[in-house]
Tab-separated table of N, CA and C in Angstrom:
chain	number	residue	atom	x	y	z
A	29	MET	N	7.256	-25.159	22.307
A	29	MET	CA	7.377	-24.801	20.920
A	29	MET	C	6.060	-24.158	20.485
A	30	ALA	N	6.169	-23.063	19.804
A	30	ALA	CA	4.996	-22.308	19.358
A	30	ALA	C	4.681	-22.623	17.903
A	31	SER	N	3.466	-22.324	17.531
A	31	SER	CA	3.069	-22.397	16.125
A	31	SER	C	2.966	-20.971	15.606
A	32	TYR	N	3.387	-20.777	14.374
A	32	TYR	CA	3.326	-19.461	13.754
A	32	TYR	C	2.384	-19.511	12.568
A	33	LEU	N	1.420	-18.591	12.542
A	33	LEU	CA	0.524	-18.434	11.407
A	33	LEU	C	1.195	-17.480	10.438
A	34	ILE	N	1.346	-17.883	9.183
A	34	ILE	CA	1.976	-17.034	8.187
A	34	ILE	C	0.893	-16.504	7.266
A	35	MET	N	0.759	-15.175	7.239
A	35	MET	CA	-0.280	-14.532	6.438
A	35	MET	C	0.376	-13.521	5.499
A	36	THR	N	-0.139	-13.464	4.263
A	36	THR	CA	0.381	-12.524	3.279
A	36	THR	C	-0.706	-11.535	2.885
A	37	PRO	N	-0.306	-10.324	2.467
A	37	PRO	CA	-1.276	-9.302	2.073
A	37	PRO	C	-2.097	-9.734	0.863
A	38	PRO	N	-3.199	-9.045	0.599
A	38	PRO	CA	-4.042	-9.395	-0.545
A	38	PRO	C	-3.275	-9.316	-1.856
A	39	GLY	N	-3.350	-10.375	-2.633
A	39	GLY	CA	-2.723	-10.417	-3.952
A	39	GLY	C	-1.223	-10.589	-3.936
A	40	ALA	N	-0.621	-10.785	-2.801
A	40	ALA	CA	0.830	-10.929	-2.711
A	40	ALA	C	1.234	-12.384	-2.920
A	41	PRO	N	2.427	-12.617	-3.450
A	41	PRO	CA	2.890	-14.002	-3.600
A	41	PRO	C	3.229	-14.609	-2.245
A	42	ALA	N	3.434	-15.911	-2.239
A	42	ALA	CA	3.701	-16.621	-0.990
A	42	ALA	C	5.008	-16.183	-0.346
A	43	ASP	N	5.977	-15.746	-1.139
A	43	ASP	CA	7.265	-15.347	-0.578
A	43	ASP	C	7.386	-13.839	-0.373
A	44	ASP	N	6.274	-13.169	-0.222
A	44	ASP	CA	6.280	-11.720	-0.058
A	44	ASP	C	6.988	-11.329	1.240
A	45	GLU	N	7.776	-10.274	1.170
A	45	GLU	CA	8.534	-9.834	2.344
A	45	GLU	C	7.642	-9.199	3.406
A	46	ARG	N	6.411	-8.841	3.043
A	46	ARG	CA	5.479	-8.257	4.006
A	46	ARG	C	4.672	-9.319	4.748
A	47	ALA	N	5.012	-10.588	4.576
A	47	ALA	CA	4.299	-11.675	5.256
A	47	ALA	C	4.376	-11.468	6.761
A	48	ARG	N	3.268	-11.728	7.435
A	48	ARG	CA	3.213	-11.582	8.891
A	48	ARG	C	3.289	-12.955	9.531
A	49	PHE	N	4.150	-13.086	10.513
A	49	PHE	CA	4.294	-14.308	11.289
A	49	PHE	C	3.673	-14.033	12.654
A	50	ILE	N	2.552	-14.672	12.928
A	50	ILE	CA	1.816	-14.432	14.165
A	50	ILE	C	1.986	-15.651	15.066
A	51	ALA	N	2.612	-15.446	16.210
A	51	ALA	CA	2.826	-16.543	17.163
A	51	ALA	C	1.501	-16.914	17.814
A	52	ASP	N	1.097	-18.160	17.630
A	52	ASP	CA	-0.140	-18.646	18.221
A	52	ASP	C	0.184	-19.218	19.594
A	53	GLY	N	0.126	-18.362	20.581
A	53	GLY	CA	0.450	-18.792	21.925
A	53	GLY	C	0.184	-17.682	22.925
A	54	PHE	N	0.625	-17.906	24.129
A	54	PHE	CA	0.409	-16.972	25.224
A	54	PHE	C	1.219	-15.697	24.997
A	55	SER	N	0.605	-14.547	25.283
A	55	SER	CA	1.269	-13.258	25.154
A	55	SER	C	1.293	-12.563	26.515
A	56	TRP	N	2.495	-12.354	27.052
A	56	TRP	CA	2.621	-11.706	28.348
A	56	TRP	C	2.136	-10.268	28.309
A	57	ALA	N	2.424	-9.566	27.232
A	57	ALA	CA	1.967	-8.176	27.118
A	57	ALA	C	0.446	-8.111	27.147
A	58	ALA	N	-0.203	-9.054	26.476
A	58	ALA	CA	-1.662	-9.083	26.470
A	58	ALA	C	-2.216	-9.474	27.840
A	59	PHE	N	-1.458	-10.255	28.598
A	59	PHE	CA	-1.916	-10.639	29.937
A	59	PHE	C	-1.891	-9.449	30.890
A	60	PHE	N	-0.805	-8.679	30.878
A	60	PHE	CA	-0.679	-7.572	31.819
A	60	PHE	C	-1.416	-6.307	31.382
A	61	PHE	N	-1.543	-6.093	30.077
A	61	PHE	CA	-2.214	-4.892	29.563
A	61	PHE	C	-3.192	-5.271	28.452
A	62	PRO	N	-4.282	-5.970	28.763
A	62	PRO	CA	-5.151	-6.499	27.707
A	62	PRO	C	-5.774	-5.422	26.818
A	63	ALA	N	-6.268	-4.359	27.390
A	63	ALA	CA	-6.927	-3.320	26.584
A	63	ALA	C	-5.921	-2.610	25.691
A	64	LEU	N	-4.776	-2.239	26.252
A	64	LEU	CA	-3.754	-1.551	25.454
A	64	LEU	C	-3.192	-2.461	24.363
A	65	TRP	N	-3.035	-3.753	24.683
A	65	TRP	CA	-2.520	-4.696	23.694
A	65	TRP	C	-3.494	-4.820	22.519
A	66	LEU	N	-4.784	-4.925	22.820
A	66	LEU	CA	-5.783	-5.019	21.750
A	66	LEU	C	-5.790	-3.759	20.892
A	67	MET	N	-5.691	-2.600	21.534
A	67	MET	CA	-5.675	-1.354	20.764
A	67	MET	C	-4.401	-1.228	19.930
A	68	SER	N	-3.284	-1.726	20.438
A	68	SER	CA	-2.047	-1.665	19.654
A	68	SER	C	-2.105	-2.591	18.440
A	69	LYS	N	-2.971	-3.589	18.491
A	69	LYS	CA	-3.146	-4.511	17.359
A	69	LYS	C	-4.308	-4.085	16.465
A	70	ARG	N	-4.796	-2.875	16.656
A	70	ARG	CA	-5.863	-2.267	15.863
A	70	ARG	C	-7.218	-2.955	16.018
A	71	SER	N	-7.447	-3.521	17.175
A	71	SER	CA	-8.763	-4.051	17.517
A	71	SER	C	-9.408	-3.024	18.441
A	72	TRP	N	-9.778	-1.910	17.847
A	72	TRP	CA	-10.231	-0.756	18.611
A	72	TRP	C	-11.473	-1.049	19.437
A	73	LEU	N	-12.476	-1.609	18.822
A	73	LEU	CA	-13.737	-1.843	19.518
A	73	LEU	C	-13.561	-2.792	20.699
A	74	LEU	N	-12.869	-3.891	20.476
A	74	LEU	CA	-12.634	-4.832	21.570
A	74	LEU	C	-11.729	-4.235	22.642
A	75	GLY	N	-10.751	-3.448	22.230
A	75	GLY	CA	-9.873	-2.801	23.194
A	75	GLY	C	-10.634	-1.849	24.097
A	76	ILE	N	-11.531	-1.065	23.515
A	76	ILE	CA	-12.351	-0.144	24.309
A	76	ILE	C	-13.290	-0.925	25.218
A	77	LEU	N	-13.877	-2.000	24.698
A	77	LEU	CA	-14.771	-2.832	25.497
A	77	LEU	C	-14.039	-3.440	26.695
A	78	VAL	N	-12.838	-3.937	26.481
A	78	VAL	CA	-12.058	-4.524	27.573
A	78	VAL	C	-11.659	-3.438	28.578
A	79	ALA	N	-11.303	-2.246	28.100
A	79	ALA	CA	-10.947	-1.149	29.007
A	79	ALA	C	-12.136	-0.766	29.885
A	80	VAL	N	-13.309	-0.661	29.291
A	80	VAL	CA	-14.510	-0.336	30.070
A	80	VAL	C	-14.797	-1.436	31.086
A	81	LEU	N	-14.648	-2.683	30.667
A	81	LEU	CA	-14.877	-3.801	31.579
A	81	LEU	C	-13.872	-3.792	32.727
A	82	GLN	N	-12.617	-3.462	32.433
A	82	GLN	CA	-11.617	-3.382	33.493
A	82	GLN	C	-11.943	-2.261	34.476
A	83	ILE	N	-12.390	-1.125	33.968
A	83	ILE	CA	-12.761	-0.011	34.838
A	83	ILE	C	-13.944	-0.407	35.727
A	84	LEU	N	-14.929	-1.084	35.145
A	84	LEU	CA	-16.064	-1.553	35.947
A	84	LEU	C	-15.622	-2.541	37.019
A	85	LEU	N	-14.657	-3.396	36.691
A	85	LEU	CA	-14.160	-4.350	37.682
A	85	LEU	C	-13.393	-3.647	38.796
A	86	ILE	N	-12.724	-2.543	38.477
A	86	ILE	CA	-12.046	-1.764	39.516
A	86	ILE	C	-13.081	-1.170	40.476
A	87	PHE	N	-14.165	-0.630	39.915
A	87	PHE	CA	-15.225	-0.095	40.772
A	87	PHE	C	-15.899	-1.200	41.576
A	88	LEU	N	-16.025	-2.385	40.984
A	88	LEU	CA	-16.624	-3.518	41.694
A	88	LEU	C	-15.764	-3.948	42.880
A	89	SER	N	-14.448	-3.812	42.730
A	89	SER	CA	-13.562	-4.217	43.827
A	89	SER	C	-13.715	-3.320	45.049
A	90	ALA	N	-14.268	-2.108	44.873
A	90	ALA	CA	-14.482	-1.208	46.008
A	90	ALA	C	-15.709	-1.602	46.833
A	91	VAL	N	-16.568	-2.411	46.254
A	91	VAL	CA	-17.765	-2.868	46.978
A	91	VAL	C	-17.332	-3.889	48.019
A	92	PRO	N	-17.801	-3.741	49.258
A	92	PRO	CA	-17.406	-4.698	50.302
A	92	PRO	C	-17.823	-6.133	49.950
A	93	GLY	N	-16.875	-7.041	50.067
A	93	GLY	CA	-17.159	-8.451	49.815
A	93	GLY	C	-17.035	-8.859	48.357
A	94	ALA	N	-16.757	-7.935	47.448
A	94	ALA	CA	-16.679	-8.268	46.031
A	94	ALA	C	-15.256	-8.226	45.485
A	95	LEU	N	-14.284	-8.061	46.368
A	95	LEU	CA	-12.897	-7.965	45.920
A	95	LEU	C	-12.429	-9.255	45.247
A	96	ALA	N	-12.729	-10.398	45.861
A	96	ALA	CA	-12.291	-11.684	45.298
A	96	ALA	C	-12.935	-11.936	43.939
A	97	ALA	N	-14.215	-11.632	43.814
A	97	ALA	CA	-14.897	-11.828	42.529
A	97	ALA	C	-14.333	-10.905	41.464
A	98	SER	N	-14.038	-9.680	41.849
A	98	SER	CA	-13.485	-8.713	40.902
A	98	SER	C	-12.103	-9.154	40.427
A	99	LEU	N	-11.260	-9.611	41.347
A	99	LEU	CA	-9.925	-10.085	40.969
A	99	LEU	C	-9.994	-11.324	40.083
A	100	PHE	N	-10.917	-12.223	40.405
A	100	PHE	CA	-11.080	-13.428	39.591
A	100	PHE	C	-11.522	-13.075	38.170
A	101	MET	N	-12.475	-12.161	38.037
A	101	MET	CA	-12.942	-11.764	36.697
A	101	MET	C	-11.851	-11.016	35.935
A	102	GLN	N	-11.053	-10.215	36.649
A	102	GLN	CA	-9.936	-9.518	36.008
A	102	GLN	C	-8.903	-10.516	35.485
A	103	LEU	N	-8.614	-11.546	36.281
A	103	LEU	CA	-7.688	-12.594	35.864
A	103	LEU	C	-8.236	-13.361	34.665
A	104	ALA	N	-9.513	-13.682	34.702
A	104	ALA	CA	-10.135	-14.409	33.585
A	104	ALA	C	-10.102	-13.580	32.311
A	105	LEU	N	-10.354	-12.292	32.410
A	105	LEU	CA	-10.314	-11.411	31.243
A	105	LEU	C	-8.899	-11.334	30.673
A	106	SER	N	-7.914	-11.210	31.539
A	106	SER	CA	-6.521	-11.150	31.095
A	106	SER	C	-6.097	-12.454	30.423
A	107	LEU	N	-6.496	-13.581	31.005
A	107	LEU	CA	-6.166	-14.879	30.400
A	107	LEU	C	-6.828	-15.050	29.039
A	108	LEU	N	-8.065	-14.640	28.938
A	108	LEU	CA	-8.776	-14.752	27.666
A	108	LEU	C	-8.087	-13.950	26.570
A	109	VAL	N	-7.731	-12.715	26.863
A	109	VAL	CA	-7.082	-11.873	25.857
A	109	VAL	C	-5.683	-12.400	25.540
A	110	SER	N	-4.944	-12.849	26.544
A	110	SER	CA	-3.576	-13.301	26.289
A	110	SER	C	-3.520	-14.623	25.531
A	111	LEU	N	-4.513	-15.472	25.700
A	111	LEU	CA	-4.516	-16.755	24.986
A	111	LEU	C	-5.153	-16.663	23.597
A	112	GLU	N	-6.214	-15.897	23.464
A	112	GLU	CA	-6.943	-15.823	22.197
A	112	GLU	C	-6.623	-14.579	21.378
A	113	GLY	N	-5.871	-13.658	21.934
A	113	GLY	CA	-5.541	-12.419	21.234
A	113	GLY	C	-4.822	-12.609	19.908
A	114	PRO	N	-3.773	-13.451	19.841
A	114	PRO	CA	-3.094	-13.636	18.562
A	114	PRO	C	-4.005	-14.180	17.458
A	115	LEU	N	-4.935	-15.062	17.809
A	115	LEU	CA	-5.881	-15.557	16.803
A	115	LEU	C	-6.854	-14.470	16.373
A	116	LEU	N	-7.158	-13.569	17.285
A	116	LEU	CA	-8.001	-12.429	16.943
A	116	LEU	C	-7.297	-11.530	15.931
A	117	VAL	N	-6.007	-11.330	16.107
A	117	VAL	CA	-5.230	-10.540	15.148
A	117	VAL	C	-5.262	-11.211	13.771
A	118	ALA	N	-5.080	-12.526	13.748
A	118	ALA	CA	-5.115	-13.255	12.477
A	118	ALA	C	-6.495	-13.174	11.835
A	119	ARG	N	-7.540	-13.246	12.623
A	119	ARG	CA	-8.899	-13.151	12.086
A	119	ARG	C	-9.159	-11.764	11.506
A	120	ASN	N	-8.657	-10.727	12.171
A	120	ASN	CA	-8.818	-9.371	11.647
A	120	ASN	C	-8.071	-9.194	10.325
A	121	LEU	N	-6.893	-9.786	10.208
A	121	LEU	CA	-6.170	-9.727	8.938
A	121	LEU	C	-6.938	-10.482	7.852
A	122	ARG	N	-7.520	-11.607	8.212
A	122	ARG	CA	-8.301	-12.399	7.250
A	122	ARG	C	-9.503	-11.606	6.742
A	123	LYS	N	-10.115	-10.807	7.603
A	123	LYS	CA	-11.240	-9.973	7.183
A	123	LYS	C	-10.801	-8.905	6.183
A	124	ARG	N	-9.515	-8.524	6.247
A	124	ARG	CA	-8.984	-7.544	5.300
A	124	ARG	C	-8.356	-8.226	4.087
A	125	ASP	N	-8.761	-9.464	3.822
A	125	ASP	CA	-8.361	-10.251	2.648
A	125	ASP	C	-6.910	-10.709	2.661
A	126	TRP	N	-6.289	-10.803	3.817
A	126	TRP	CA	-4.973	-11.411	3.898
A	126	TRP	C	-5.155	-12.917	3.746
A	127	THR	N	-4.144	-13.593	3.250
A	127	THR	CA	-4.220	-15.022	2.979
A	127	THR	C	-3.383	-15.791	3.991
A	128	LEU	N	-3.985	-16.793	4.623
A	128	LEU	CA	-3.252	-17.679	5.516
A	128	LEU	C	-2.511	-18.680	4.646
A	129	ARG	N	-1.199	-18.580	4.613
A	129	ARG	CA	-0.381	-19.431	3.741
A	129	ARG	C	0.039	-20.738	4.397
A	130	SER	N	0.384	-20.661	5.676
A	130	SER	CA	0.893	-21.859	6.326
A	130	SER	C	0.853	-21.694	7.838
A	131	ILE	N	0.976	-22.812	8.526
A	131	ILE	CA	1.152	-22.832	9.975
A	131	ILE	C	2.413	-23.637	10.237
A	132	VAL	N	3.393	-22.998	10.870
A	132	VAL	CA	4.700	-23.610	11.058
A	132	VAL	C	5.007	-23.737	12.545
A	133	PRO	N	5.270	-24.950	13.039
A	133	PRO	CA	5.732	-25.082	14.418
A	133	PRO	C	7.232	-24.791	14.480
A	134	ALA	N	7.619	-23.906	15.387
A	134	ALA	CA	9.030	-23.539	15.510
A	134	ALA	C	9.305	-23.002	16.905
A	135	ARG	N	10.586	-22.996	17.280
A	135	ARG	CA	10.985	-22.501	18.597
A	135	ARG	C	10.932	-20.987	18.685
A	136	ASP	N	11.290	-20.311	17.591
A	136	ASP	CA	11.313	-18.853	17.598
A	136	ASP	C	10.978	-18.331	16.206
A	137	LEU	N	10.893	-17.021	16.093
A	137	LEU	CA	10.488	-16.398	14.840
A	137	LEU	C	11.487	-16.663	13.721
A	138	GLU	N	12.769	-16.591	14.005
A	138	GLU	CA	13.786	-16.807	12.970
A	138	GLU	C	13.701	-18.214	12.392
A	139	THR	N	13.481	-19.205	13.255
A	139	THR	CA	13.347	-20.586	12.791
A	139	THR	C	12.082	-20.743	11.952
A	140	ALA	N	10.995	-20.108	12.359
A	140	ALA	CA	9.748	-20.178	11.589
A	140	ALA	C	9.934	-19.564	10.208
A	141	GLU	N	10.622	-18.429	10.130
A	141	GLU	CA	10.872	-17.796	8.828
A	141	GLU	C	11.728	-18.692	7.947
A	142	GLU	N	12.749	-19.296	8.526
A	142	GLU	CA	13.629	-20.177	7.751
A	142	GLU	C	12.868	-21.391	7.218
A	143	ILE	N	12.050	-22.000	8.065
A	143	ILE	CA	11.269	-23.171	7.641
A	143	ILE	C	10.286	-22.779	6.546
A	144	TYR	N	9.584	-21.681	6.728
A	144	TYR	CA	8.561	-21.281	5.760
A	144	TYR	C	9.172	-20.941	4.407
A	145	PHE	N	10.192	-20.095	4.387
A	145	PHE	CA	10.750	-19.660	3.112
A	145	PHE	C	11.546	-20.754	2.415
A	146	SER	N	12.018	-21.760	3.152
A	146	SER	CA	12.712	-22.870	2.496
A	146	SER	C	11.735	-23.877	1.889
A	147	ASN	N	10.472	-23.873	2.324
A	147	ASN	CA	9.481	-24.826	1.811
A	147	ASN	C	8.599	-24.268	0.712
A	148	ILE	N	8.802	-23.016	0.318
A	148	ILE	CA	8.007	-22.445	-0.769
A	148	ILE	C	8.493	-23.045	-2.077
A	149	PRO	N	7.584	-23.556	-2.907
A	149	PRO	CA	8.007	-24.162	-4.174
A	149	PRO	C	8.690	-23.140	-5.074
A	150	ALA	N	9.723	-23.580	-5.752
A	150	ALA	CA	10.487	-22.698	-6.635
A	150	ALA	C	9.830	-22.656	-8.016
A	151	THR	N	8.702	-21.982	-8.099
A	151	THR	CA	8.009	-21.822	-9.363
A	151	THR	C	8.121	-20.385	-9.824
A	152	ALA	N	7.829	-20.160	-11.086
A	152	ALA	CA	7.930	-18.806	-11.631
A	152	ALA	C	6.868	-17.899	-11.026
A	153	ASP	N	5.646	-18.427	-10.855
A	153	ASP	CA	4.572	-17.613	-10.303
A	153	ASP	C	4.109	-18.235	-8.999
A	154	ARG	N	4.502	-17.630	-7.898
A	154	ARG	CA	4.154	-18.174	-6.596
A	154	ARG	C	2.788	-17.713	-6.132
A	155	ARG	N	2.104	-16.937	-6.916
A	155	ARG	CA	0.770	-16.481	-6.541
A	155	ARG	C	-0.234	-17.621	-6.577
A	156	THR	N	0.100	-18.698	-7.251
A	156	THR	CA	-0.829	-19.807	-7.364
A	156	THR	C	-0.697	-20.792	-6.210
A	157	ALA	N	0.162	-20.493	-5.235
A	157	ALA	CA	0.289	-21.393	-4.090
A	157	ALA	C	-1.054	-21.483	-3.373
A	158	THR	N	-1.427	-22.674	-2.975
A	158	THR	CA	-2.727	-22.905	-2.375
A	158	THR	C	-2.768	-22.347	-0.960
A	159	PRO	N	-3.686	-21.414	-0.684
A	159	PRO	CA	-3.814	-20.916	0.679
A	159	PRO	C	-4.543	-21.922	1.553
A	160	LEU	N	-4.365	-21.783	2.862
A	160	LEU	CA	-5.062	-22.647	3.811
A	160	LEU	C	-6.501	-22.186	3.968
A	161	PRO	N	-7.376	-23.039	4.503
A	161	PRO	CA	-8.767	-22.643	4.714
A	161	PRO	C	-8.876	-21.459	5.668
A	162	SER	N	-10.014	-20.839	5.630
A	162	SER	CA	-10.268	-19.649	6.433
A	162	SER	C	-10.234	-19.962	7.916
A	163	LEU	N	-9.837	-18.968	8.731
A	163	LEU	CA	-9.796	-19.144	10.174
A	163	LEU	C	-11.179	-19.201	10.784
A	164	ASP	N	-12.154	-18.607	10.121
A	164	ASP	CA	-13.494	-18.560	10.698
A	164	ASP	C	-14.313	-19.802	10.390
A	165	GLY	N	-13.730	-20.791	9.720
A	165	GLY	CA	-14.420	-22.047	9.483
A	165	GLY	C	-15.253	-22.077	8.215
A	166	SER	N	-15.299	-20.988	7.465
A	166	SER	CA	-16.076	-21.006	6.232
A	166	SER	C	-15.345	-21.839	5.189
A	167	ALA	N	-16.092	-22.586	4.430
A	167	ALA	CA	-15.502	-23.482	3.444
A	167	ALA	C	-15.139	-22.728	2.177
A	168	THR	N	-14.029	-23.117	1.569
A	168	THR	CA	-13.643	-22.543	0.288
A	168	THR	C	-14.301	-23.329	-0.825
A	169	LYS	N	-14.203	-22.821	-2.045
A	169	LYS	CA	-14.823	-23.518	-3.181
A	169	LYS	C	-14.218	-24.886	-3.382
A	170	GLN	N	-12.895	-24.996	-3.155
A	170	GLN	CA	-12.262	-26.287	-3.320
A	170	GLN	C	-12.772	-27.274	-2.269
A	171	ALA	N	-12.956	-26.815	-1.060
A	171	ALA	CA	-13.450	-27.699	-0.006
A	171	ALA	C	-14.887	-28.123	-0.293
A	172	GLU	N	-15.684	-27.224	-0.896
A	172	GLU	CA	-17.057	-27.583	-1.223
A	172	GLU	C	-17.099	-28.634	-2.320
A	173	SER	N	-16.149	-28.565	-3.269
A	173	SER	CA	-16.161	-29.526	-4.360
A	173	SER	C	-15.694	-30.913	-3.912
A	174	THR	N	-14.946	-30.988	-2.800
A	174	THR	CA	-14.477	-32.280	-2.307
A	174	THR	C	-15.166	-32.650	-1.003
A	175	ALA	N	-16.401	-32.219	-0.820
A	175	ALA	CA	-17.110	-32.444	0.436
A	175	ALA	C	-17.354	-33.926	0.699
A	176	GLY	N	-17.383	-34.761	-0.316
A	176	GLY	CA	-17.626	-36.176	-0.132
A	176	GLY	C	-16.436	-36.929	0.411
A	177	LEU	N	-15.251	-36.316	0.430
A	177	LEU	CA	-14.066	-36.996	0.923
A	177	LEU	C	-13.983	-36.821	2.429
A	178	GLY	N	-14.742	-37.579	3.143
A	178	GLY	CA	-14.797	-37.450	4.588
A	178	GLY	C	-14.013	-38.525	5.288
A	179	LEU	N	-14.254	-38.653	6.554
A	179	LEU	CA	-13.542	-39.591	7.397
A	179	LEU	C	-13.844	-41.034	7.025
A	180	PHE	N	-15.053	-41.315	6.577
A	180	PHE	CA	-15.459	-42.676	6.345
A	180	PHE	C	-15.369	-43.098	4.873
A	181	GLN	N	-14.741	-42.292	4.047
A	181	GLN	CA	-14.540	-42.649	2.650
A	181	GLN	C	-13.340	-43.578	2.541
A	182	PRO	N	-13.317	-44.426	1.505
A	182	PRO	CA	-12.161	-45.318	1.308
A	182	PRO	C	-10.903	-44.511	1.058
A	183	TYR	N	-9.793	-44.964	1.609
A	183	TYR	CA	-8.531	-44.234	1.486
A	183	TYR	C	-7.983	-44.241	0.059
A	184	GLY	N	-8.318	-45.248	-0.732
A	184	GLY	CA	-7.792	-45.343	-2.088
A	184	GLY	C	-8.284	-44.237	-3.000
A	185	GLU	N	-9.392	-43.576	-2.669
A	185	GLU	CA	-9.932	-42.544	-3.536
A	185	GLU	C	-9.403	-41.158	-3.237
A	186	ARG	N	-8.595	-41.002	-2.258
A	186	ARG	CA	-8.107	-39.670	-1.893
A	186	ARG	C	-7.034	-39.210	-2.803
């Protein structure tokens, strides 16, 4: 079962039809074509960097005795992009002021959409729905104001 990150464009309500559902999991396309996959997701700089690294690894494989090391590094690069690539896409959207609305565990995209849109509160103005904290770990103003509510605080005060 995969988790889906639900992100909405800047200033859009929680039920916006342009919401992006990003599967947080392994991507076969990113495993077999890491540079092209990154470029297709508009991560131009990283895509070019991975392409250059792949080309260098191809040249390294021509050196006698370095074939195994080159294949191992190529496999490691492919695994890194295929496992962390979807989170990179979400981070790039966050940099463009997209809002992380929810994380939904579901079997497939249709189930994730159904779960997400059925759990949105039926209020007149859905723009006030509380977004989730940033993917990069930076604290929001609300988190800063409740910094004292930690692990060792009494449960009755939460």
